PDB file of C-alpha atoms and ligand atoms in Angstrom:
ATOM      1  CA  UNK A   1     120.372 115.128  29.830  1.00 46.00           C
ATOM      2  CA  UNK A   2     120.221 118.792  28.779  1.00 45.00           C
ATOM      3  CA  UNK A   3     118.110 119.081  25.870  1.00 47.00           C
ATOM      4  CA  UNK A   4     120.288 121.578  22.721  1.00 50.00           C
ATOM      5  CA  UNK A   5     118.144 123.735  20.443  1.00 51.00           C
ATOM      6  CA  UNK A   6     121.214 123.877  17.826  1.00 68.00           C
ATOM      7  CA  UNK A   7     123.192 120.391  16.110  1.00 77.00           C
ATOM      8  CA  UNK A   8     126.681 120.662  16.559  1.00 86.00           C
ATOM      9  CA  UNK A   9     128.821 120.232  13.188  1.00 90.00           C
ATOM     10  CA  UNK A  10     131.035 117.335  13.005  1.00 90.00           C
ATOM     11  CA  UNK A  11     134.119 119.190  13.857  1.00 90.00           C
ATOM     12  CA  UNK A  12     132.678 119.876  17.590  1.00 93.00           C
ATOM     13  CA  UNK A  13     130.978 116.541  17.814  1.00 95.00           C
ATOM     14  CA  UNK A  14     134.719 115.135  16.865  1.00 96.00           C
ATOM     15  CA  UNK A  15     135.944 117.349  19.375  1.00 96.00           C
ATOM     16  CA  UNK A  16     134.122 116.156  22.286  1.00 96.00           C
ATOM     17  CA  UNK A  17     134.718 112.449  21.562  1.00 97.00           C
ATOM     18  CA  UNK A  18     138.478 112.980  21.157  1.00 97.00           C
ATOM     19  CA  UNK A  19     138.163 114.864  24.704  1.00 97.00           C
ATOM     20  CA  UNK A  20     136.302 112.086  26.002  1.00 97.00           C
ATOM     21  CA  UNK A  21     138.335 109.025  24.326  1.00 97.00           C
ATOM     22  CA  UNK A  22     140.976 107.962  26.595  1.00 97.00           C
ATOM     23  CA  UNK A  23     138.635 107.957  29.400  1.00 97.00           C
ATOM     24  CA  UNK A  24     136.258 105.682  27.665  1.00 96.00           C
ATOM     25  CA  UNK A  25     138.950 103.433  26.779  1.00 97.00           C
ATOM     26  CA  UNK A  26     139.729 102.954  30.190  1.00 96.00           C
ATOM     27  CA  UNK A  27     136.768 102.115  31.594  1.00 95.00           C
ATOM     28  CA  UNK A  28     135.378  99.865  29.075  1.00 95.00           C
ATOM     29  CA  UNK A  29     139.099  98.308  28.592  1.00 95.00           C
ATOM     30  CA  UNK A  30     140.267  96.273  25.465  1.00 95.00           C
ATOM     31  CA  UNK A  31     137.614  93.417  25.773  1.00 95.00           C
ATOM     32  CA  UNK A  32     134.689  95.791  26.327  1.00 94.00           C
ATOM     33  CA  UNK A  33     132.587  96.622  29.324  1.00 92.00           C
ATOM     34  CA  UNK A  34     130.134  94.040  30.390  1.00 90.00           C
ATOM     35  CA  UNK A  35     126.882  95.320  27.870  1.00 92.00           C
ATOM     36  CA  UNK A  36     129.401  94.447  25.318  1.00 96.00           C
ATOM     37  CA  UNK A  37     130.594  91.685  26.746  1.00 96.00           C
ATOM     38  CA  UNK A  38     127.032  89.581  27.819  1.00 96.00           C
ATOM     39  CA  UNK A  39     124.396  91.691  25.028  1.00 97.00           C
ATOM     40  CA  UNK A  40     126.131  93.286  22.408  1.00 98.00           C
ATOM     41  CA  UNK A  41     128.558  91.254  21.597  1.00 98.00           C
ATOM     42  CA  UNK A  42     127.172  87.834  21.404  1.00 98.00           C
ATOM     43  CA  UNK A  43     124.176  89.597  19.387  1.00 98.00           C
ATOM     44  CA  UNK A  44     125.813  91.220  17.251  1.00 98.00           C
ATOM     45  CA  UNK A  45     128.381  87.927  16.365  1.00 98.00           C
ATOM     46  CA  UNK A  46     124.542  85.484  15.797  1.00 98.00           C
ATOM     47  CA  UNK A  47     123.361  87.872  13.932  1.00 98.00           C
ATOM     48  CA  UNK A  48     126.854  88.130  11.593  1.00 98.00           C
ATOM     49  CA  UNK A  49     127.396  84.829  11.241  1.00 97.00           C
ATOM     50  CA  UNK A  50     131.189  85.477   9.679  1.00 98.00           C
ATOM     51  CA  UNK A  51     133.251  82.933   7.700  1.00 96.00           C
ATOM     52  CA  UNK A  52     136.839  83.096   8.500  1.00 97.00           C
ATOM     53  CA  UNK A  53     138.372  85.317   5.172  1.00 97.00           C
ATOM     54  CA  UNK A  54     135.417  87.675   4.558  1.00 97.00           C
ATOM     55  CA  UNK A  55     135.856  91.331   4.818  1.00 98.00           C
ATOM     56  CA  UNK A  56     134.075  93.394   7.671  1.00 98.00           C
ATOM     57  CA  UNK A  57     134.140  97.179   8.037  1.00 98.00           C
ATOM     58  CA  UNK A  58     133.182  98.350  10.829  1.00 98.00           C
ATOM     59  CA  UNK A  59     132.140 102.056  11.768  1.00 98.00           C
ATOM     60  CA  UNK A  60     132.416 104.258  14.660  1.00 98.00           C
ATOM     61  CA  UNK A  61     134.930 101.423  16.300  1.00 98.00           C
ATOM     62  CA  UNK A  62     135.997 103.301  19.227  1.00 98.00           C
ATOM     63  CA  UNK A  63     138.316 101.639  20.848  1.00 98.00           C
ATOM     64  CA  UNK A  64     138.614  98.558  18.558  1.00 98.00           C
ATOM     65  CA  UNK A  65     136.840  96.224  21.006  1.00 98.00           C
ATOM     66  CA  UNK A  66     134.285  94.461  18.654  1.00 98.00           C
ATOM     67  CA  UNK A  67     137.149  94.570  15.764  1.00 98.00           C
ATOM     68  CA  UNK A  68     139.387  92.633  17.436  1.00 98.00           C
ATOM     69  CA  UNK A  69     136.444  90.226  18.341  1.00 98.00           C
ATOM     70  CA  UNK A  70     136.247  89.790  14.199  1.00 98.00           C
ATOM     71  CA  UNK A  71     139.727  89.577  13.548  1.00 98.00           C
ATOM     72  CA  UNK A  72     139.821  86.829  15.729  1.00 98.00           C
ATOM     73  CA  UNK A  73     137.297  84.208  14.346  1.00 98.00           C
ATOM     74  CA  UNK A  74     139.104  84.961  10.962  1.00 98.00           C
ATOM     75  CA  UNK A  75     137.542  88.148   9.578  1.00 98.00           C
ATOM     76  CA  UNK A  76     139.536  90.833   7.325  1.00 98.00           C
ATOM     77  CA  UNK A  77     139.061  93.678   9.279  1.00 98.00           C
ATOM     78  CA  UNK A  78     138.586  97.410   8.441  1.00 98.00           C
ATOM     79  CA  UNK A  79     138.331  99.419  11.544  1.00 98.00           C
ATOM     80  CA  UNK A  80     136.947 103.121  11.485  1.00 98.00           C
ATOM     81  CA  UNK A  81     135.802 105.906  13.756  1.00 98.00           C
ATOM     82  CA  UNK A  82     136.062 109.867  13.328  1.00 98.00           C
ATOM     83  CA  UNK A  83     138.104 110.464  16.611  1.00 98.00           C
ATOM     84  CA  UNK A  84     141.871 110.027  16.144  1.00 98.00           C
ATOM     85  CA  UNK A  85     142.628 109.159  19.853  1.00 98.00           C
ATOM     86  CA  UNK A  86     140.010 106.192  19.489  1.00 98.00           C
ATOM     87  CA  UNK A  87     141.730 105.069  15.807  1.00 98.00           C
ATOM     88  CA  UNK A  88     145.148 105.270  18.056  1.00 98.00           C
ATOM     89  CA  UNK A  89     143.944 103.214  20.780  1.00 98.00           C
ATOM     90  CA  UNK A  90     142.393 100.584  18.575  1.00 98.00           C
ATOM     91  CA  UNK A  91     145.743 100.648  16.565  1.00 98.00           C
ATOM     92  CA  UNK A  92     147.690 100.006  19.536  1.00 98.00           C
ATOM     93  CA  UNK A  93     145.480  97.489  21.136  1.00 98.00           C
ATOM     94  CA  UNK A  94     145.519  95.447  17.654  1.00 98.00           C
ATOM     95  CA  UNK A  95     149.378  95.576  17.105  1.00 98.00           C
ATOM     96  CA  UNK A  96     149.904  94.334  20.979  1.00 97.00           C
ATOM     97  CA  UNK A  97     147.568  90.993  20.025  1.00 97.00           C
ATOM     98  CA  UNK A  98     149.197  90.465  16.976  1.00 98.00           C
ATOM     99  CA  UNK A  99     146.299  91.125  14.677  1.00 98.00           C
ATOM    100  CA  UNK A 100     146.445  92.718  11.512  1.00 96.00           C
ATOM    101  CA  UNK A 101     143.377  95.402  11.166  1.00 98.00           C
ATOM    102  CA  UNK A 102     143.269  98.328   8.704  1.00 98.00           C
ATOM    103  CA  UNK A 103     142.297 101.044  11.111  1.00 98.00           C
ATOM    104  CA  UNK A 104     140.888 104.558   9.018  1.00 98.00           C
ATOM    105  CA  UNK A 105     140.387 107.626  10.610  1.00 98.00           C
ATOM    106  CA  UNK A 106     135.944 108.272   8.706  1.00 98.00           C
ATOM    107  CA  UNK A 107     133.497 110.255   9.546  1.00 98.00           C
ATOM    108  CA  UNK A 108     130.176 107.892   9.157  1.00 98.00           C
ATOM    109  CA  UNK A 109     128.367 111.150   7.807  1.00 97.00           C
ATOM    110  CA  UNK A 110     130.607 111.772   5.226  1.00 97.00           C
ATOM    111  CA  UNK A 111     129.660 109.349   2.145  1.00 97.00           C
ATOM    112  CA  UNK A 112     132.910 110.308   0.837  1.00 97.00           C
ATOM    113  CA  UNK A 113     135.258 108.984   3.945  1.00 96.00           C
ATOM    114  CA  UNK A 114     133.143 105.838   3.622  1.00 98.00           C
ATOM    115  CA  UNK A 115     133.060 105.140   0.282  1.00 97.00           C
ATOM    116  CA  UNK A 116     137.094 105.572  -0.123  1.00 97.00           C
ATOM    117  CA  UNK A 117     137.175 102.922   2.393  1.00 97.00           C
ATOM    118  CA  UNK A 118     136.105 100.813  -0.250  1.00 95.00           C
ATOM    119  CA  UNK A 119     139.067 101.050  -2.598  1.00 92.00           C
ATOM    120  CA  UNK A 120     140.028  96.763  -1.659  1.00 91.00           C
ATOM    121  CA  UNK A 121     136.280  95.884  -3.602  1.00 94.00           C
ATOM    122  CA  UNK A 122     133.144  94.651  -2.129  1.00 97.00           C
ATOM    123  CA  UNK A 123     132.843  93.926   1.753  1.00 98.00           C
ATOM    124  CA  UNK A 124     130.967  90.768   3.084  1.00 98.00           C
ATOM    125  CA  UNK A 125     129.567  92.744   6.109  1.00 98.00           C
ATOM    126  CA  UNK A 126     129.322  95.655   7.873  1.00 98.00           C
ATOM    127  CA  UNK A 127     129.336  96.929  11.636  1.00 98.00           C
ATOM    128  CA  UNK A 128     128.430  99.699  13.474  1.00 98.00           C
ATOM    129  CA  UNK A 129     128.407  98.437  17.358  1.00 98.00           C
ATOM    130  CA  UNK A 130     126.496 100.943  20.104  1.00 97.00           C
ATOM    131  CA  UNK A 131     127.204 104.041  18.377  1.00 98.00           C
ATOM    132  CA  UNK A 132     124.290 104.772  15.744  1.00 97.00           C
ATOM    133  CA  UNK A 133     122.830 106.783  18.684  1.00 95.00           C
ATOM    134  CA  UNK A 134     125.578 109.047  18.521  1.00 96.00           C
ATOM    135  CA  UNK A 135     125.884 109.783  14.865  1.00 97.00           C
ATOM    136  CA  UNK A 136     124.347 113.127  13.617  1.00 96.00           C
ATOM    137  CA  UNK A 137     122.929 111.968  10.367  1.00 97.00           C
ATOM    138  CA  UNK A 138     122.229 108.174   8.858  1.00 98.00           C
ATOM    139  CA  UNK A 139     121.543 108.769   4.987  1.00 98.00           C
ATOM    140  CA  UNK A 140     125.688 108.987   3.931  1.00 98.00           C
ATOM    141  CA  UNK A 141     125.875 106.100   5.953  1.00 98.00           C
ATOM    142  CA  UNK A 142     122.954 103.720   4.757  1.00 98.00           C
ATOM    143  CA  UNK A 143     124.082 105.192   1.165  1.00 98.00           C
ATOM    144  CA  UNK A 144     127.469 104.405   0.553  1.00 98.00           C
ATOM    145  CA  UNK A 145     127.517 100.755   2.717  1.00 98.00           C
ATOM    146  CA  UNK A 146     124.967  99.998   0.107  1.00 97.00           C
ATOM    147  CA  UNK A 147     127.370 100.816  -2.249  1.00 97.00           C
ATOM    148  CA  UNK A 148     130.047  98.979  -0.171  1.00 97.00           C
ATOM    149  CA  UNK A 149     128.325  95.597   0.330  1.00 96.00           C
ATOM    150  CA  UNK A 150     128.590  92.516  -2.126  1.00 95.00           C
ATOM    151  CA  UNK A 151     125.370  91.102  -2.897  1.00 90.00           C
ATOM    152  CA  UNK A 152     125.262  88.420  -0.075  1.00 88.00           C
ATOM    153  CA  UNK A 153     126.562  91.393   2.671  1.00 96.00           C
ATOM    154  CA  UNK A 154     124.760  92.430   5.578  1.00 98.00           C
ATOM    155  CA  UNK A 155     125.046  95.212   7.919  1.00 98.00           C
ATOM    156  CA  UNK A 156     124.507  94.611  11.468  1.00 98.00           C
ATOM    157  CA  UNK A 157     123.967  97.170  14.245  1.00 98.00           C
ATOM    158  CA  UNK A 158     123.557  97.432  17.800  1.00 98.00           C
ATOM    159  CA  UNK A 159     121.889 100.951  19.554  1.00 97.00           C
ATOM    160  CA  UNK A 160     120.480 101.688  22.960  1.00 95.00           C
ATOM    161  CA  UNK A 161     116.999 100.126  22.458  1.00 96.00           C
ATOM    162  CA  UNK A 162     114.663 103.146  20.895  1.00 95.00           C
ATOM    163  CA  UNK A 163     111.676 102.349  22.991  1.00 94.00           C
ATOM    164  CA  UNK A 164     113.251 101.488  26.686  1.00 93.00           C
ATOM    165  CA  UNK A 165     116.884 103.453  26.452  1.00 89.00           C
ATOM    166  CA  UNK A 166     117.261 105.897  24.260  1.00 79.00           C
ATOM    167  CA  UNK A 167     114.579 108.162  25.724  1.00 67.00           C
ATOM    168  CA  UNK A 168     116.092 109.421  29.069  1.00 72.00           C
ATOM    169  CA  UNK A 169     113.935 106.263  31.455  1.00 85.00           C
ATOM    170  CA  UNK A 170     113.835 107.414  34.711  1.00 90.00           C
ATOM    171  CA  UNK A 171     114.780 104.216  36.441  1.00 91.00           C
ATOM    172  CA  UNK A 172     112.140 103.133  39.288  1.00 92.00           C
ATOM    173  CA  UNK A 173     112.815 100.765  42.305  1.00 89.00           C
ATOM    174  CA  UNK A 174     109.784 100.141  44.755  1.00 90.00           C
ATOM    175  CA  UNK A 175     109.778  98.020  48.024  1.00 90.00           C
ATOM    176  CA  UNK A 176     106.912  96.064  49.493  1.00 89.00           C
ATOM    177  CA  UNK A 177     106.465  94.546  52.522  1.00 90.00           C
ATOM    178  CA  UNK A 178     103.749  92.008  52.272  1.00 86.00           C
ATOM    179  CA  UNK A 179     102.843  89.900  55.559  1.00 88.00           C
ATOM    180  CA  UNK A 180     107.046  90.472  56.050  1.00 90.00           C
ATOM    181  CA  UNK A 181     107.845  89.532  52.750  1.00 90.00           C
ATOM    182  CA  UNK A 182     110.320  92.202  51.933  1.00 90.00           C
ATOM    183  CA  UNK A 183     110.246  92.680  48.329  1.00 88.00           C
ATOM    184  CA  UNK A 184     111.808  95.055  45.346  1.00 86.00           C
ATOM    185  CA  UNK A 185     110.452  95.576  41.825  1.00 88.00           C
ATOM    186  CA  UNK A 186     112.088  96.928  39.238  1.00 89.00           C
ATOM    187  CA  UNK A 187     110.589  99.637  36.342  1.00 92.00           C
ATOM    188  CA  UNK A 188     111.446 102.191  34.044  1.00 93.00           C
ATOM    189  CA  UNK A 189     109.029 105.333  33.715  1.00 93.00           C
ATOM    190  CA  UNK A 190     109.035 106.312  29.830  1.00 90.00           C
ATOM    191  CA  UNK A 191     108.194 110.006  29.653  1.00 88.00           C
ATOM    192  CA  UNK A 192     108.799 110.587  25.727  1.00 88.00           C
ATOM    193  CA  UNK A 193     109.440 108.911  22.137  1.00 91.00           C
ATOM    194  CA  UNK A 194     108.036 111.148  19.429  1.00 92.00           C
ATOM    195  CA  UNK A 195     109.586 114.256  21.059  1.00 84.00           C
ATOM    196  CA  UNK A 196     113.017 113.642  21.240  1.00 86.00           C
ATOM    197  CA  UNK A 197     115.537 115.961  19.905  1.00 88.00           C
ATOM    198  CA  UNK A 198     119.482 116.143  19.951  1.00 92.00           C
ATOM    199  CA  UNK A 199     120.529 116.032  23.704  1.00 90.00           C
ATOM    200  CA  UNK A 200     123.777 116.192  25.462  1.00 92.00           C
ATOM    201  CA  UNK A 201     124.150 113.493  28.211  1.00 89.00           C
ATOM    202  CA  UNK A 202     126.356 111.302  30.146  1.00 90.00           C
ATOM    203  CA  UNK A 203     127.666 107.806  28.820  1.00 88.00           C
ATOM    204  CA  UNK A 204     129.948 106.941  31.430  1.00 89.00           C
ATOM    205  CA  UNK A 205     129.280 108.437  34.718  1.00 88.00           C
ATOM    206  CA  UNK A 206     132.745 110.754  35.132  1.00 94.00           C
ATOM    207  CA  UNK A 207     133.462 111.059  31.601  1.00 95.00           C
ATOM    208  CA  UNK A 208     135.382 114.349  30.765  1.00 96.00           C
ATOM    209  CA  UNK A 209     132.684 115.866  28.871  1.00 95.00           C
ATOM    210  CA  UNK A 210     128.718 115.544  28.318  1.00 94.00           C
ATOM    211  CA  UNK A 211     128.499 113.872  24.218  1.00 93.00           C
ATOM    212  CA  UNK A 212     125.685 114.247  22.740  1.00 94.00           C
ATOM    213  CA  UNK A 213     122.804 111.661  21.679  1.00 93.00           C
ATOM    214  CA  UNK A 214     120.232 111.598  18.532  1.00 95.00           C
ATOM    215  CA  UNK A 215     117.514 109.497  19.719  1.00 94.00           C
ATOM    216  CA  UNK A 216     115.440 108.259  16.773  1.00 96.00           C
ATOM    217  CA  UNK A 217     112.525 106.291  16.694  1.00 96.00           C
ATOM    218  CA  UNK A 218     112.293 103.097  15.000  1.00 97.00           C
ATOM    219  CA  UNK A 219     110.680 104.749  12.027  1.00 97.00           C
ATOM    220  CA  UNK A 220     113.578 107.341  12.121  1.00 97.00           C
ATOM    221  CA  UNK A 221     116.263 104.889  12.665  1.00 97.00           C
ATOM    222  CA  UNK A 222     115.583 102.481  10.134  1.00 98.00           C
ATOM    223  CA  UNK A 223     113.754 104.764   7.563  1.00 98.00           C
ATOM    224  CA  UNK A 224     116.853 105.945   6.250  1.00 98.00           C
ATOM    225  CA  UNK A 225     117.992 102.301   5.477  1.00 98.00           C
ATOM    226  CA  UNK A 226     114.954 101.132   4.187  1.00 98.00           C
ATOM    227  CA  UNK A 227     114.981 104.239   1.101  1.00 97.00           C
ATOM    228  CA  UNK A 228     118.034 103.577   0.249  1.00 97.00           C
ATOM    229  CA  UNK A 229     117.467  99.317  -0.259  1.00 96.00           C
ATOM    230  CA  UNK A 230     118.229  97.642   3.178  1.00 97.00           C
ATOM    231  CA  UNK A 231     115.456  95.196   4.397  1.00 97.00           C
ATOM    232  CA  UNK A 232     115.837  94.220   8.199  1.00 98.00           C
ATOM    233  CA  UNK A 233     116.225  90.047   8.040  1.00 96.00           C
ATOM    234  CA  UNK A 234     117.749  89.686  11.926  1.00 98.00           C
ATOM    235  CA  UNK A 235     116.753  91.150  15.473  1.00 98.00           C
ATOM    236  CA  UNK A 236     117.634  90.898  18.738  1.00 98.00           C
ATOM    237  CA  UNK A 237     116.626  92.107  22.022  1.00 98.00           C
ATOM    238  CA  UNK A 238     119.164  90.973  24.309  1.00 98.00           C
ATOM    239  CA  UNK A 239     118.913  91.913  28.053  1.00 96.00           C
ATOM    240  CA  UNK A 240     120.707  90.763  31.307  1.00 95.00           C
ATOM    241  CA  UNK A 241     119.312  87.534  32.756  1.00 93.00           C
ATOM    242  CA  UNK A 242     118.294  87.558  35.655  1.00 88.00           C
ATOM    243  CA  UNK A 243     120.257  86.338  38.991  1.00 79.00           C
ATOM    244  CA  UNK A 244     123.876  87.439  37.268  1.00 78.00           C
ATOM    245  CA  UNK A 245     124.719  88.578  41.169  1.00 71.00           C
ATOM    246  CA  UNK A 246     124.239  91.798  42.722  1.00 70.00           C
ATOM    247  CA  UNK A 247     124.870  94.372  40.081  1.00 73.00           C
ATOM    248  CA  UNK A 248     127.558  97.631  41.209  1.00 72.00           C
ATOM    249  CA  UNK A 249     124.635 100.309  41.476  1.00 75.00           C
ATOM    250  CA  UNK A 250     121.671 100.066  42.482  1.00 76.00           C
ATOM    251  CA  UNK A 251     119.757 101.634  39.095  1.00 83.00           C
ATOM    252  CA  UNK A 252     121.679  99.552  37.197  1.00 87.00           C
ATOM    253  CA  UNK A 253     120.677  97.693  34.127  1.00 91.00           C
ATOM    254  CA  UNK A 254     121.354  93.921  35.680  1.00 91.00           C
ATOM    255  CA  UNK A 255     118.250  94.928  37.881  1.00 90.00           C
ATOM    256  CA  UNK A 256     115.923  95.117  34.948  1.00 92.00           C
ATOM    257  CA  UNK A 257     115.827  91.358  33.227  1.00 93.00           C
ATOM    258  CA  UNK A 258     112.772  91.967  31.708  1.00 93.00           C
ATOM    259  CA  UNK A 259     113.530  95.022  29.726  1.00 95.00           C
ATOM    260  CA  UNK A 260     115.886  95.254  26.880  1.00 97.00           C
ATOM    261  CA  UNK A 261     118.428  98.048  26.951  1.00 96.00           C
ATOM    262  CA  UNK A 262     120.333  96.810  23.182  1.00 97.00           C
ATOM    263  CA  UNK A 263     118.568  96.573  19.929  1.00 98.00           C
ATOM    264  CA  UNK A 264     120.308  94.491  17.296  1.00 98.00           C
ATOM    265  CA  UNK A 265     119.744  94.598  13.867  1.00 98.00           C
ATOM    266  CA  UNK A 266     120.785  92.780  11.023  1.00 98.00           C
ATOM    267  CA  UNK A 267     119.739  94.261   7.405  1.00 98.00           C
ATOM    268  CA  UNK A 268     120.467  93.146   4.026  1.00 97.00           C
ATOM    269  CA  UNK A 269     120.817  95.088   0.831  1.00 96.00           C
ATOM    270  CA  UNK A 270     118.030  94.295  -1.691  1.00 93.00           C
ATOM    271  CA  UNK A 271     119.448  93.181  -5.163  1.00 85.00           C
ATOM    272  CA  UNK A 272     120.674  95.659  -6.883  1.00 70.00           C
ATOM    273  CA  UNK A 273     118.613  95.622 -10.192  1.00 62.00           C
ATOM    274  CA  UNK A 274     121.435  97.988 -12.288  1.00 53.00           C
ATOM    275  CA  UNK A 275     124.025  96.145 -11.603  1.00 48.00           C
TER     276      UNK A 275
HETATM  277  C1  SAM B   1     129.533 104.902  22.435  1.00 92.90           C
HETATM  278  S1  SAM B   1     131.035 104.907  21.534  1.00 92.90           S
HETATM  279  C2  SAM B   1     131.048 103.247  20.906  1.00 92.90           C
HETATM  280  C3  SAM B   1     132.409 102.808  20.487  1.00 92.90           C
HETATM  281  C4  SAM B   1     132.546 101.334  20.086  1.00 92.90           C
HETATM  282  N1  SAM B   1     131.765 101.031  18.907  1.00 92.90           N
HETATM  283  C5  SAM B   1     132.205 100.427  21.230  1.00 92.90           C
HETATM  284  O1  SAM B   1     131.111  99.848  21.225  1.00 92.90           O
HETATM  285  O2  SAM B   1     133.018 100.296  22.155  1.00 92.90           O
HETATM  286  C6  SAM B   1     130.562 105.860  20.118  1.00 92.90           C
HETATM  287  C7  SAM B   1     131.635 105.993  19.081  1.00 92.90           C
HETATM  288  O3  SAM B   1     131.070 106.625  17.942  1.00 92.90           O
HETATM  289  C8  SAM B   1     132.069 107.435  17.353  1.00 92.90           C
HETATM  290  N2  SAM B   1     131.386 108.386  16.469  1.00 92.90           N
HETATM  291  C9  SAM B   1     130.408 109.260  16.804  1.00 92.90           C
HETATM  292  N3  SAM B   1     130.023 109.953  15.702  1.00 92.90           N
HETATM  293  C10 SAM B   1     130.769 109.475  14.668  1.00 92.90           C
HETATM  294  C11 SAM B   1     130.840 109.788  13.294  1.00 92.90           C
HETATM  295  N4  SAM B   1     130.067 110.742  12.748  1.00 92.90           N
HETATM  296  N5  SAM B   1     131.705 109.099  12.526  1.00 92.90           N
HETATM  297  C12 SAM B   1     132.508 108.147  13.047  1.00 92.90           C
HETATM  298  N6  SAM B   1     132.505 107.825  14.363  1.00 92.90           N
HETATM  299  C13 SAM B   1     131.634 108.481  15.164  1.00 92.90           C
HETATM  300  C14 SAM B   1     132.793 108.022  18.560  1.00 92.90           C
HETATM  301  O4  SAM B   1     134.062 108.558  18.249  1.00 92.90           O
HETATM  302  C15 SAM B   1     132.851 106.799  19.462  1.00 92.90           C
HETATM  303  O5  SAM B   1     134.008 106.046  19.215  1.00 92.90           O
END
């Protein structure tokens, strides 16, 4: 990662995902890559719990993956994201299985995008799936869905865990030979957590163009909630069991069973005392 003295403004940080959309959609396909697939995903549907006819809008959708996921068990979908070629993707993908999402072209720091999404009345939940670590700024956000949610809503989230993944781990593999029993263990060397600032860095080895990240601690990821009336009621660790085969590369996650690389989060808004 290449540490940036200056935030980019949202146009440029649009930019750069629009310029890196269509190869993201291809390598994590329509049903999501396999973090989706084995942590985020069945995380982030436990800690939703939907009923088949509540309303969901989700944030920062990319593709549509997790949407479509909704839709499917019953949900009435809202789909959003700030990057047109990802709203056009989703789109497509949706119309193709027959299922009818809303999809809105928001920027998640804008409380105005957001709260016009709100124009149908209250939503019963909220998602923002793996991207929270990519948004510039949290307060519009954790503002208007408190604005958005009915009183028995919830918004859950999913982010590359703040402690193990969201601080640039160098990944560390270590052979033994003991008596000729060959052995590998697996660790992660955690240089910083206090320090961070906005970096550029890879997602997806390849990818057109280095995004960049706003690591936050837990204090500075969930502070912003918390002042403006979440509480945090769910949470999930969820990490790749072991034995799942041999993973593709050799640093790769599926290595590391013991350490979670996904936090999930489920808040709640407190009652609203003026109505
Ligand atoms: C890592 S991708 C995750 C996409 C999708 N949620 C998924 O899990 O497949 C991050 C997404 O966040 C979106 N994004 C970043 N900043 C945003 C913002 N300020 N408002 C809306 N979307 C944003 C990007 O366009 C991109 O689709």
């Amino acid at each position: 990662m290449f540490a940036v003295s200056v935030t980019p403004d949202p146009p440029e940080l649009q930019r750069v995902w629009d310029a890196n959309a269509a190869f993201w959609d291809e390598c994590i396909g329509p049903e999501g890559n396999a973090f989706h697939r084995v942590l985020v995903a069945p995380a982030q549907m436990r800690l939703l719990r939907l009923q088949p006819g509540e309303r969901v809008l989700e944030l920062a959708c990319g593709n549509g993956q997790f949407s479509r996921e909704m839709a499917r068990v019953g949900a009435i979908v809202t789909a959003s994201d700030f990057s047109p070629v990802f709203v056009e993707r989703a789109r497509k993908y949706a119309k193709d299985a027959g299922l009818n999402i809303e999809h809105r072209i928001a920027d998640a720091t804008d409380e105005s995008h957001l709260l016009a999404m709100g124009e149908g009345g209250p939503f019963d939940a909220a998602v923002c799936t793996m991207a929270i670590h990519d948004i510039a700024e949290l307060k519009p956000m954790a503002s208007a869905l408190f604005s958005l949610m009915s009183a028995s809503g919830r918004f859950v989230f999913s982010v590359m865990h703040p402690a193990f993944n969201a601080t640039n781990p160098v990944f560390v593999a270590e052979t033994f030979d003991e008596d000729g029993d060959v052995t590998t263990s697996y660790a992660l060397k955690i240089s910083g957590y206090h320090d961070r600032s906005p970096e550029r860095g890879t997602g997806i080895l390849g990818q057109p163009e280095a995004h960049w990240y706003f690591p936050r601690t837990l204090v500075n990821l969930l502070g912003p909630f918390f002042k403006a009336g979440w509480v945090v009621d769910g949470l999930e660790e969820p990490a790749f069991p072991a034995g799942m085969g041999a993973p593709e590369r050799p640093f790769s996650w599926r290595n590391y069973p013991a350490i979670p690389p996904v936090l999930a989060v489920r808040m709640r808004p407190l009652p609203k005392l003026n109505g």
